[in-house]
């Protein structure tokens, strides 16, 4: 991170003819081709790649109720003209009492046409792909097509994006293009555009107002009077918006009247630790255990560590702070979707560094090398593996059994079977506490249980209890899938 917030980015200068001389003094000549051709082509490649991976995972029943199923239930509610309800969180659970993400309503028109979880996966692929465009275009303007290719492909294949694409659907897919366009506008000195792109972050998730507030600070630091006003207004809107959502809006919808996630942050929940414990947690605890430091290194490595030279990197701070301050270890590492919103920040900071005079060959080579080295370790690499394109014959059995469940029935299903049913039934996860009791149907993968929310042993024990308690009859037991129907 920069040690202080310096004056905002210098105005990018077009490289001169002398800049193309060589690796020491050289910089690439800006592209003279079609102004958007490279960026649009990269976005199209990314869209096809993301769609292929996420849809194929769903076809192989590797998506889950937590989280794809939850978000489909939310979008389905909006499509039916209701506020979002997620049966997976509990019978009739109002999802705005969990996270404030009304932006999901934008997917309702698509869901009217194509009422399936694939709609969400394709929309997510499109949103991630669109975010490539402003970054690649900005890089091409200041350093030419080679820079656009390195930035566009490096960002598009970055591990944070890959992890999100490879793990269901999440609302942050809306934040990623908003941040890419906003920070690109900041770097190009377009304060009003930057603020307008950042403001909708308040509708994506409650913590992202704080990210918008940092964007406001970056805008205000330009020194121009109008920019200071614009940045200041965005800062206030972001801070007040986030706190209003967390302290008022979400508790108002939540059945327990609270913001549930505050309990995972020391000092913010009901149990208040001592001053010494808080001080330790918010100093040494932000960089320990090693997982947190490793995540920061993995983040900075995607730009060859050059992003640290740009003040735009400050936009990553709110997300890193809430993740590392939490006692939920899932937030600390490189897994899941939590780093997706950081990727446009890192690559915008990278392009900002490229706008400055000096050689770029090292910077581009370092970023490209990291992209290539990390690619096999993250989900996009699955597209090159034969197993990805092989369909387990058991899945045909699962689909036949699920087809026997009538529409609008209440169902308890294994976590990986849930998103196969969310578009037409009221489904919850089998074995998860708080689910609807005594559903009309139960379908469980007893041969290959996922291990969540209950262990495989507990899954088999619970299934055995349900089968022999007399309330359900066994409709089918094939290839490890058990379908039960509640007796009248």
Short mmCIF file of C-alpha atoms in Angstrom, two decimals:
data_model
loop_
_atom_site.label_atom_id
_atom_site.label_comp_id
_atom_site.label_asym_id
_atom_site.label_seq_id
_atom_site.Cartn_x
_atom_site.Cartn_y
_atom_site.Cartn_z
CA UNK A 1 0.00 0.00 0.00
CA UNK A 2 1.19 3.58 -0.56
CA UNK A 3 2.39 5.11 2.69
CA UNK A 4 0.32 8.23 2.13
CA UNK A 5 -2.40 9.41 -0.19
CA UNK A 6 -0.53 11.57 -2.65
CA UNK A 7 -1.97 14.01 -5.14
CA UNK A 8 -4.09 12.14 -7.62
CA UNK A 9 -2.68 10.66 -10.76
CA UNK A 10 -0.72 12.77 -13.18
CA UNK A 11 -2.45 13.35 -16.49
CA UNK A 12 -1.45 10.51 -18.82
CA UNK A 13 0.84 11.70 -21.58
CA UNK A 14 0.92 10.05 -24.99
CA UNK A 15 4.26 8.35 -25.52
CA UNK A 16 6.54 10.26 -27.84
CA UNK A 17 8.25 8.81 -30.88
CA UNK A 18 11.49 8.53 -28.90
CA UNK A 19 9.74 6.43 -26.26
CA UNK A 20 9.57 3.45 -28.61
CA UNK A 21 13.33 3.16 -28.80
CA UNK A 22 14.06 0.23 -26.53
CA UNK A 23 13.64 -1.59 -23.25
CA UNK A 24 15.31 1.01 -21.03
CA UNK A 25 13.80 4.27 -22.22
CA UNK A 26 11.09 2.74 -24.32
CA UNK A 27 7.35 2.81 -24.05
CA UNK A 28 4.92 1.33 -26.53
CA UNK A 29 3.23 3.49 -29.13
CA UNK A 30 -0.54 3.87 -28.57
CA UNK A 31 -2.59 1.72 -30.90
CA UNK A 32 -3.73 3.34 -34.15
CA UNK A 33 -6.30 0.67 -34.97
CA UNK A 34 -9.98 0.61 -34.17
CA UNK A 35 -10.20 2.32 -30.76
CA UNK A 36 -12.31 -0.33 -29.07
CA UNK A 37 -11.46 -3.44 -31.07
CA UNK A 38 -8.89 -4.92 -28.68
CA UNK A 39 -10.91 -4.28 -25.52
CA UNK A 40 -14.14 -5.64 -27.00
CA UNK A 41 -12.38 -8.72 -28.36
CA UNK A 42 -10.84 -9.45 -24.97
CA UNK A 43 -14.21 -9.01 -23.29
CA UNK A 44 -15.81 -11.45 -25.72
CA UNK A 45 -13.12 -14.06 -25.08
CA UNK A 46 -13.57 -13.66 -21.34
CA UNK A 47 -17.35 -13.91 -21.60
CA UNK A 48 -17.19 -17.17 -23.53
CA UNK A 49 -14.60 -18.57 -21.12
CA UNK A 50 -16.49 -17.59 -17.96
CA UNK A 51 -19.79 -18.87 -19.34
CA UNK A 52 -18.28 -22.19 -20.39
CA UNK A 53 -16.79 -22.79 -16.94
CA UNK A 54 -19.74 -21.76 -14.78
CA UNK A 55 -22.41 -23.41 -16.92
CA UNK A 56 -20.38 -26.60 -17.18
CA UNK A 57 -20.01 -26.70 -13.39
CA UNK A 58 -23.77 -26.37 -13.07
CA UNK A 59 -24.38 -29.12 -15.62
CA UNK A 60 -22.10 -31.40 -13.60
CA UNK A 61 -24.09 -30.54 -10.44
CA UNK A 62 -21.10 -28.89 -8.79
CA UNK A 63 -22.93 -25.65 -8.02
CA UNK A 64 -24.56 -25.34 -4.62
CA UNK A 65 -27.58 -24.07 -2.77
CA UNK A 66 -25.19 -21.89 -0.79
CA UNK A 67 -24.79 -19.63 -2.78
CA UNK A 68 -26.29 -20.03 -6.27
CA UNK A 69 -29.58 -21.33 -4.89
CA UNK A 70 -29.98 -18.41 -2.49
CA UNK A 71 -29.46 -15.84 -5.22
CA UNK A 72 -31.80 -17.59 -7.60
CA UNK A 73 -34.50 -17.57 -4.94
CA UNK A 74 -33.92 -13.83 -4.55
CA UNK A 75 -34.12 -13.13 -8.28
CA UNK A 76 -37.14 -15.40 -8.60
CA UNK A 77 -38.88 -13.34 -5.90
CA UNK A 78 -38.14 -10.12 -7.75
CA UNK A 79 -39.37 -11.66 -11.00
CA UNK A 80 -42.67 -12.50 -9.29
CA UNK A 81 -43.03 -8.94 -8.02
CA UNK A 82 -42.00 -9.57 -4.40
CA UNK A 83 -39.17 -8.47 -2.17
CA UNK A 84 -36.50 -11.19 -2.12
CA UNK A 85 -37.19 -14.24 0.03
CA UNK A 86 -34.71 -17.10 0.44
CA UNK A 87 -36.20 -20.35 1.66
CA UNK A 88 -32.64 -21.63 1.99
CA UNK A 89 -32.02 -19.17 4.82
CA UNK A 90 -35.21 -20.23 6.56
CA UNK A 91 -38.95 -20.37 5.77
CA UNK A 92 -39.96 -16.99 4.37
CA UNK A 93 -36.59 -15.42 5.23
CA UNK A 94 -36.35 -11.84 3.85
CA UNK A 95 -33.00 -11.66 2.11
CA UNK A 96 -32.67 -7.90 2.58
CA UNK A 97 -32.28 -8.77 6.24
CA UNK A 98 -29.09 -10.66 5.39
CA UNK A 99 -27.32 -8.45 2.85
CA UNK A 100 -28.53 -5.25 1.20
CA UNK A 101 -28.36 -6.11 -2.50
CA UNK A 102 -31.41 -4.65 -4.29
CA UNK A 103 -29.31 -4.53 -7.48
CA UNK A 104 -30.36 -8.17 -7.99
CA UNK A 105 -33.74 -6.89 -9.15
CA UNK A 106 -32.06 -5.94 -12.45
CA UNK A 107 -31.92 -9.64 -13.30
CA UNK A 108 -35.68 -10.10 -12.96
CA UNK A 109 -36.49 -9.26 -16.63
CA UNK A 110 -33.93 -11.85 -17.78
CA UNK A 111 -35.43 -14.37 -15.39
CA UNK A 112 -38.89 -13.82 -16.86
CA UNK A 113 -37.52 -15.02 -20.20
CA UNK A 114 -35.22 -17.75 -18.89
CA UNK A 115 -36.26 -18.91 -15.37
CA UNK A 116 -33.22 -20.99 -14.54
CA UNK A 117 -30.04 -20.57 -12.46
CA UNK A 118 -28.10 -20.53 -15.73
CA UNK A 119 -29.52 -17.03 -16.26
CA UNK A 120 -27.62 -15.84 -13.20
CA UNK A 121 -24.41 -17.57 -14.28
CA UNK A 122 -24.50 -16.10 -17.78
CA UNK A 123 -25.30 -12.63 -16.41
CA UNK A 124 -22.37 -12.91 -14.02
CA UNK A 125 -20.08 -13.94 -16.88
CA UNK A 126 -21.22 -10.92 -18.89
CA UNK A 127 -20.67 -8.49 -16.01
CA UNK A 128 -17.18 -9.78 -15.31
CA UNK A 129 -16.37 -9.66 -19.03
CA UNK A 130 -17.61 -6.08 -19.39
CA UNK A 131 -15.23 -5.01 -16.64
CA UNK A 132 -12.31 -5.90 -18.91
CA UNK A 133 -13.26 -3.16 -21.37
CA UNK A 134 -12.38 0.07 -19.48
CA UNK A 135 -9.11 -1.34 -18.13
CA UNK A 136 -7.90 -2.72 -21.47
CA UNK A 137 -9.02 0.42 -23.32
CA UNK A 138 -7.21 2.71 -20.88
CA UNK A 139 -4.04 0.63 -21.16
CA UNK A 140 -4.22 0.77 -24.96
CA UNK A 141 -4.66 4.53 -24.95
CA UNK A 142 -1.51 5.14 -22.93
CA UNK A 143 0.77 2.23 -23.86
CA UNK A 144 -0.52 0.55 -26.97
CA UNK A 145 -2.06 -2.77 -27.93
CA UNK A 146 0.55 -4.93 -26.23
CA UNK A 147 -0.25 -3.30 -22.90
CA UNK A 148 -3.97 -3.73 -23.55
CA UNK A 149 -3.47 -7.44 -24.16
CA UNK A 150 -1.38 -7.94 -21.03
CA UNK A 151 -3.75 -5.92 -18.84
CA UNK A 152 -6.92 -7.36 -20.37
CA UNK A 153 -5.82 -10.98 -20.30
CA UNK A 154 -4.05 -10.61 -16.96
CA UNK A 155 -7.13 -9.12 -15.39
CA UNK A 156 -9.54 -11.47 -17.15
CA UNK A 157 -7.58 -14.54 -16.01
CA UNK A 158 -6.70 -13.14 -12.58
CA UNK A 159 -7.22 -15.52 -9.71
CA UNK A 160 -9.75 -13.32 -7.94
CA UNK A 161 -12.04 -13.28 -10.96
CA UNK A 162 -11.43 -16.97 -11.66
CA UNK A 163 -12.36 -17.94 -8.12
CA UNK A 164 -15.63 -16.02 -8.33
CA UNK A 165 -16.56 -17.49 -11.70
CA UNK A 166 -15.74 -20.98 -10.45
CA UNK A 167 -17.91 -20.66 -7.34
CA UNK A 168 -21.59 -20.16 -8.07
CA UNK A 169 -23.08 -16.65 -8.40
CA UNK A 170 -22.66 -13.64 -6.12
CA UNK A 171 -23.96 -10.10 -6.07
CA UNK A 172 -20.43 -8.67 -6.22
CA UNK A 173 -20.40 -9.39 -9.95
CA UNK A 174 -22.23 -6.06 -10.27
CA UNK A 175 -19.55 -4.26 -8.26
CA UNK A 176 -16.68 -5.42 -10.43
CA UNK A 177 -17.57 -3.47 -13.61
CA UNK A 178 -18.72 -0.48 -11.55
CA UNK A 179 -15.28 -0.30 -9.92
CA UNK A 180 -13.46 -0.85 -13.20
CA UNK A 181 -15.29 2.03 -14.90
CA UNK A 182 -15.14 4.27 -11.82
CA UNK A 183 -11.42 3.91 -11.14
CA UNK A 184 -10.60 4.25 -14.82
CA UNK A 185 -12.53 7.52 -14.81
CA UNK A 186 -10.61 8.66 -11.71
CA UNK A 187 -7.33 7.92 -13.42
CA UNK A 188 -8.37 9.84 -16.51
CA UNK A 189 -9.47 12.85 -14.50
CA UNK A 190 -13.20 12.45 -15.08
CA UNK A 191 -14.53 13.15 -11.61
CA UNK A 192 -18.24 13.22 -12.33
CA UNK A 193 -18.15 9.97 -14.30
CA UNK A 194 -16.09 8.33 -11.56
CA UNK A 195 -18.64 9.34 -8.92
CA UNK A 196 -21.62 8.22 -10.99
CA UNK A 197 -20.06 4.80 -11.55
CA UNK A 198 -19.17 4.43 -7.87
CA UNK A 199 -22.46 5.56 -6.33
CA UNK A 200 -24.46 2.42 -7.34
CA UNK A 201 -22.07 0.34 -5.23
CA UNK A 202 -24.42 1.20 -2.36
CA UNK A 203 -27.05 -1.00 -4.01
CA UNK A 204 -24.73 -3.99 -4.46
CA UNK A 205 -23.71 -4.75 -0.88
CA UNK A 206 -23.65 -2.85 2.37
CA UNK A 207 -19.85 -2.70 2.79
CA UNK A 208 -19.21 -1.31 -0.69
CA UNK A 209 -20.37 2.16 0.29
CA UNK A 210 -17.08 2.43 2.15
CA UNK A 211 -15.23 1.58 -1.06
CA UNK A 212 -17.23 4.29 -2.82
CA UNK A 213 -16.21 6.67 -0.03
CA UNK A 214 -12.53 6.00 -0.74
CA UNK A 215 -13.17 6.67 -4.42
CA UNK A 216 -14.63 9.99 -3.29
CA UNK A 217 -11.40 10.79 -1.43
CA UNK A 218 -9.38 9.97 -4.54
CA UNK A 219 -11.54 12.32 -6.60
CA UNK A 220 -11.32 15.10 -4.01
CA UNK A 221 -7.52 14.95 -3.90
CA UNK A 222 -7.18 16.40 -7.39
CA UNK A 223 -7.37 19.90 -5.95
CA UNK A 224 -9.97 21.19 -8.40
CA UNK A 225 -12.84 22.91 -6.61
CA UNK A 226 -15.61 21.06 -8.45
CA UNK A 227 -13.78 17.77 -8.00
CA UNK A 228 -13.45 18.38 -4.27
CA UNK A 229 -17.19 18.92 -4.04
CA UNK A 230 -17.95 15.83 -6.11
CA UNK A 231 -15.51 13.71 -4.15
CA UNK A 232 -16.70 15.01 -0.82
CA UNK A 233 -20.33 14.31 -1.69
CA UNK A 234 -19.45 10.77 -2.75
CA UNK A 235 -17.46 10.23 0.44
CA UNK A 236 -20.39 11.30 2.62
CA UNK A 237 -22.89 9.29 0.60
CA UNK A 238 -20.71 6.19 0.81
CA UNK A 239 -20.05 6.34 4.54
CA UNK A 240 -23.59 7.33 5.54
CA UNK A 241 -25.11 4.86 3.10
CA UNK A 242 -23.11 1.91 4.40
CA UNK A 243 -23.82 2.65 8.03
CA UNK A 244 -27.50 3.29 7.34
CA UNK A 245 -27.77 -0.06 5.56
CA UNK A 246 -25.92 -1.99 8.29
CA UNK A 247 -27.48 -0.30 11.32
CA UNK A 248 -31.00 0.50 10.13
CA UNK A 249 -32.13 -1.11 6.87
CA UNK A 250 -30.83 -4.65 7.29
CA UNK A 251 -31.91 -4.94 10.97
CA UNK A 252 -35.36 -3.70 9.94
CA UNK A 253 -35.75 -6.64 7.55
CA UNK A 254 -33.91 -9.20 9.67
CA UNK A 255 -36.24 -11.40 11.78
CA UNK A 256 -33.85 -11.02 14.71
CA UNK A 257 -33.60 -7.25 14.32
CA UNK A 258 -29.81 -7.31 13.90
CA UNK A 259 -27.06 -7.15 11.32
CA UNK A 260 -25.92 -10.75 11.68
CA UNK A 261 -22.39 -10.31 10.36
CA UNK A 262 -21.36 -7.72 12.94
CA UNK A 263 -20.95 -10.53 15.47
CA UNK A 264 -17.93 -11.84 13.57
CA UNK A 265 -16.03 -8.56 14.00
CA UNK A 266 -14.63 -7.96 17.53
CA UNK A 267 -16.01 -4.78 19.01
CA UNK A 268 -18.97 -4.65 16.64
CA UNK A 269 -21.06 -7.49 18.06
CA UNK A 270 -22.95 -7.91 21.26
CA UNK A 271 -19.93 -9.12 23.24
CA UNK A 272 -17.42 -6.29 23.57
CA UNK A 273 -13.82 -7.39 24.27
CA UNK A 274 -11.39 -5.36 26.35
CA UNK A 275 -9.42 -2.41 25.02
CA UNK A 276 -6.19 -4.38 24.97
CA UNK A 277 -7.76 -7.23 23.05
CA UNK A 278 -9.25 -4.82 20.52
CA UNK A 279 -5.92 -3.02 20.09
CA UNK A 280 -4.14 -6.30 19.47
CA UNK A 281 -6.80 -7.50 17.06
CA UNK A 282 -6.78 -4.33 14.95
CA UNK A 283 -2.99 -4.12 14.72
CA UNK A 284 -1.15 -7.43 14.77
CA UNK A 285 -4.40 -9.30 14.12
CA UNK A 286 -4.82 -7.64 10.73
CA UNK A 287 -1.66 -9.29 9.39
CA UNK A 288 -1.72 -12.57 11.31
CA UNK A 289 -2.05 -15.49 10.87
CA UNK A 290 0.11 -15.98 7.79
CA UNK A 291 -2.92 -16.59 5.57
CA UNK A 292 -3.67 -12.86 5.54
CA UNK A 293 -0.16 -11.87 4.51
CA UNK A 294 -0.17 -14.56 1.84
CA UNK A 295 -3.41 -13.19 0.44
CA UNK A 296 -1.94 -9.69 0.21
CA UNK A 297 1.13 -11.05 -1.58
CA UNK A 298 -1.08 -12.99 -3.99
CA UNK A 299 -3.08 -9.84 -4.69
CA UNK A 300 -0.08 -7.61 -5.33
CA UNK A 301 1.72 -10.21 -7.41
CA UNK A 302 -0.79 -10.02 -10.28
CA UNK A 303 0.63 -6.63 -11.26
CA UNK A 304 4.26 -7.49 -10.54
CA UNK A 305 3.87 -5.47 -7.30
CA UNK A 306 3.78 -2.23 -9.30
CA UNK A 307 0.24 -1.37 -8.20
CA UNK A 308 1.67 -0.22 -4.85
CA UNK A 309 2.95 2.90 -6.65
CA UNK A 310 -0.57 4.15 -7.34
CA UNK A 311 -2.92 5.87 -4.88
CA UNK A 312 -5.80 4.05 -6.59
CA UNK A 313 -4.79 1.03 -4.53
CA UNK A 314 -6.36 2.68 -1.50
CA UNK A 315 -9.74 1.60 -2.87
CA UNK A 316 -8.86 -1.96 -1.82
CA UNK A 317 -8.51 -0.98 1.84
CA UNK A 318 -12.16 -1.23 3.04
CA UNK A 319 -12.58 -4.75 1.66
CA UNK A 320 -9.28 -5.95 3.11
CA UNK A 321 -10.05 -4.40 6.50
CA UNK A 322 -13.44 -6.04 7.00
CA UNK A 323 -12.12 -9.37 5.77
CA UNK A 324 -9.04 -9.43 7.96
CA UNK A 325 -10.85 -7.98 10.99
CA UNK A 326 -13.41 -10.78 10.89
CA UNK A 327 -12.94 -13.97 12.86
CA UNK A 328 -14.36 -15.95 9.92
CA UNK A 329 -11.32 -17.70 8.47
CA UNK A 330 -13.02 -18.16 5.09
CA UNK A 331 -12.56 -14.41 4.51
CA UNK A 332 -8.80 -14.44 4.98
CA UNK A 333 -7.55 -16.55 2.10
CA UNK A 334 -7.74 -16.66 -1.68
CA UNK A 335 -10.77 -18.95 -1.87
CA UNK A 336 -14.33 -18.26 -2.89
CA UNK A 337 -15.43 -14.91 -4.37
CA UNK A 338 -14.13 -12.47 -1.77
CA UNK A 339 -11.25 -11.07 -3.84
CA UNK A 340 -13.23 -10.41 -7.02
CA UNK A 341 -13.87 -6.74 -6.15
CA UNK A 342 -10.14 -6.22 -5.55
CA UNK A 343 -9.09 -7.21 -9.05
CA UNK A 344 -10.35 -4.06 -10.84
CA UNK A 345 -8.71 -1.98 -8.11
CA UNK A 346 -5.34 -3.67 -8.60
CA UNK A 347 -5.40 -3.47 -12.39
CA UNK A 348 -6.62 0.13 -12.43
CA UNK A 349 -3.70 0.97 -10.15
CA UNK A 350 -1.43 -0.98 -12.52
CA UNK A 351 -2.59 0.97 -15.57
CA UNK A 352 -2.18 4.21 -13.61
CA UNK A 353 1.48 3.32 -13.09
CA UNK A 354 1.78 2.64 -16.83
CA UNK A 355 0.62 6.20 -17.57
CA UNK A 356 3.79 7.58 -16.07
CA UNK A 357 6.96 8.16 -18.08
CA UNK A 358 9.40 5.28 -18.12
CA UNK A 359 9.89 1.78 -19.46
CA UNK A 360 7.02 -0.67 -19.30
CA UNK A 361 8.53 -3.86 -20.65
CA UNK A 362 9.44 -5.16 -17.19
CA UNK A 363 6.05 -4.30 -15.76
CA UNK A 364 4.14 -6.02 -18.54
CA UNK A 365 6.42 -9.07 -18.51
CA UNK A 366 6.12 -9.46 -14.74
CA UNK A 367 2.33 -9.26 -14.80
CA UNK A 368 2.09 -11.69 -17.71
CA UNK A 369 4.45 -14.15 -15.98
CA UNK A 370 2.39 -14.14 -12.78
CA UNK A 371 -0.81 -14.70 -14.78
CA UNK A 372 0.70 -17.73 -16.50
CA UNK A 373 2.16 -19.17 -13.30
CA UNK A 374 -1.04 -18.83 -11.27
CA UNK A 375 -3.51 -19.88 -13.94
CA UNK A 376 -3.22 -23.68 -13.34
CA UNK A 377 -3.95 -23.22 -9.64
CA UNK A 378 -7.38 -21.66 -10.10
CA UNK A 379 -10.72 -22.65 -11.67
CA UNK A 380 -10.28 -21.40 -15.25
CA UNK A 381 -7.69 -24.14 -15.75
CA UNK A 382 -10.46 -26.71 -15.38
CA UNK A 383 -11.52 -25.95 -18.94
CA UNK A 384 -8.34 -27.67 -20.16
CA UNK A 385 -9.00 -30.85 -18.16
CA UNK A 386 -10.81 -33.84 -19.75
CA UNK A 387 -12.76 -34.46 -16.53
CA UNK A 388 -14.54 -31.13 -16.99
CA UNK A 389 -16.12 -32.38 -20.19
CA UNK A 390 -17.03 -35.81 -18.85
CA UNK A 391 -20.53 -36.30 -17.48
CA UNK A 392 -20.99 -38.75 -14.65
CA UNK A 393 -23.73 -41.26 -15.65
CA UNK A 394 -25.17 -40.89 -12.12
CA UNK A 395 -26.35 -37.39 -12.97
CA UNK A 396 -28.96 -38.72 -15.39
CA UNK A 397 -30.44 -40.70 -12.52
CA UNK A 398 -30.51 -37.58 -10.33
CA UNK A 399 -32.35 -35.64 -13.00
CA UNK A 400 -34.93 -38.38 -13.52
CA UNK A 401 -35.64 -38.50 -9.80
CA UNK A 402 -35.88 -34.72 -9.45
CA UNK A 403 -38.33 -34.67 -12.36
CA UNK A 404 -40.70 -36.70 -10.17
CA UNK A 405 -40.92 -33.83 -7.67
CA UNK A 406 -43.89 -31.61 -8.59
CA UNK A 407 -43.61 -27.86 -9.05
CA UNK A 408 -44.08 -25.66 -5.96
CA UNK A 409 -43.48 -28.58 -3.61
CA UNK A 410 -41.45 -28.14 -0.42
CA UNK A 411 -38.18 -30.06 -0.72
CA UNK A 412 -35.06 -30.79 1.32
CA UNK A 413 -32.12 -31.67 -0.92
CA UNK A 414 -28.39 -32.19 -0.79
CA UNK A 415 -26.56 -28.88 -1.20
CA UNK A 416 -25.42 -29.66 -4.75
CA UNK A 417 -28.90 -30.74 -5.82
CA UNK A 418 -30.55 -27.59 -4.48
CA UNK A 419 -29.82 -25.25 -7.46
CA UNK A 420 -31.30 -27.86 -9.78
CA UNK A 421 -34.64 -27.28 -8.01
CA UNK A 422 -34.75 -23.62 -6.99
CA UNK A 423 -36.46 -22.44 -10.18
CA UNK A 424 -39.64 -24.46 -9.55
CA UNK A 425 -39.85 -25.63 -5.91
CA UNK A 426 -39.44 -24.29 -2.38
CA UNK A 427 -36.22 -26.02 -1.50
CA UNK A 428 -33.88 -26.02 1.48
CA UNK A 429 -30.67 -27.88 2.30
CA UNK A 430 -31.16 -31.32 3.82
CA UNK A 431 -29.77 -31.43 7.33
CA UNK A 432 -29.31 -27.69 7.74
CA UNK A 433 -30.67 -26.32 11.00
CA UNK A 434 -33.47 -23.81 10.61
CA UNK A 435 -34.79 -25.35 7.39
CA UNK A 436 -38.48 -25.94 6.86
CA UNK A 437 -39.49 -28.95 8.98
CA UNK A 438 -41.16 -32.00 7.40
CA UNK A 439 -40.85 -31.05 3.71
CA UNK A 440 -43.05 -32.90 1.25
CA UNK A 441 -40.04 -34.39 -0.51
CA UNK A 442 -36.45 -35.27 0.37
CA UNK A 443 -33.74 -36.08 -2.17
CA UNK A 444 -30.26 -36.91 -0.95
CA UNK A 445 -26.99 -37.94 -2.56
CA UNK A 446 -25.95 -40.57 -0.05
CA UNK A 447 -23.15 -41.96 -2.21
CA UNK A 448 -21.17 -38.73 -2.64
CA UNK A 449 -22.32 -36.29 0.05
CA UNK A 450 -20.63 -32.89 -0.16
CA UNK A 451 -19.88 -32.80 3.55
CA UNK A 452 -21.81 -29.59 4.19
CA UNK A 453 -23.83 -28.63 6.17
CA UNK A 454 -23.39 -32.00 7.87
CA UNK A 455 -20.63 -34.57 7.65
CA UNK A 456 -21.05 -37.62 5.40
CA UNK A 457 -21.56 -39.84 8.44
CA UNK A 458 -24.20 -37.54 9.88
CA UNK A 459 -25.84 -37.30 6.47
CA UNK A 460 -26.24 -41.07 6.27
CA UNK A 461 -27.41 -41.28 9.87
CA UNK A 462 -30.00 -38.53 9.42
CA UNK A 463 -31.22 -40.05 6.16
CA UNK A 464 -31.60 -43.43 7.85
CA UNK A 465 -33.61 -41.88 10.67
CA UNK A 466 -35.92 -40.12 8.23
CA UNK A 467 -36.42 -43.25 6.12
CA UNK A 468 -37.43 -45.40 9.04
CA UNK A 469 -39.42 -43.03 11.22
CA UNK A 470 -42.60 -43.85 9.34
CA UNK A 471 -43.34 -40.34 8.08
CA UNK A 472 -41.77 -40.85 4.65
CA UNK A 473 -41.94 -43.55 2.05
CA UNK A 474 -39.04 -44.42 -0.24
CA UNK A 475 -39.96 -43.52 -3.82
CA UNK A 476 -36.60 -44.46 -5.31
CA UNK A 477 -33.11 -45.52 -4.30
CA UNK A 478 -30.86 -45.56 -7.37
CA UNK A 479 -27.13 -44.95 -7.95
CA UNK A 480 -26.78 -43.53 -4.46
CA UNK A 481 -29.65 -41.05 -4.80
CA UNK A 482 -32.57 -41.50 -2.40
CA UNK A 483 -35.94 -39.89 -3.07
CA UNK A 484 -38.48 -39.82 -0.22
CA UNK A 485 -42.05 -38.57 -0.15
CA UNK A 486 -43.90 -37.55 3.00
CA UNK A 487 -46.85 -39.77 3.75
CA UNK A 488 -50.32 -38.14 3.73
#
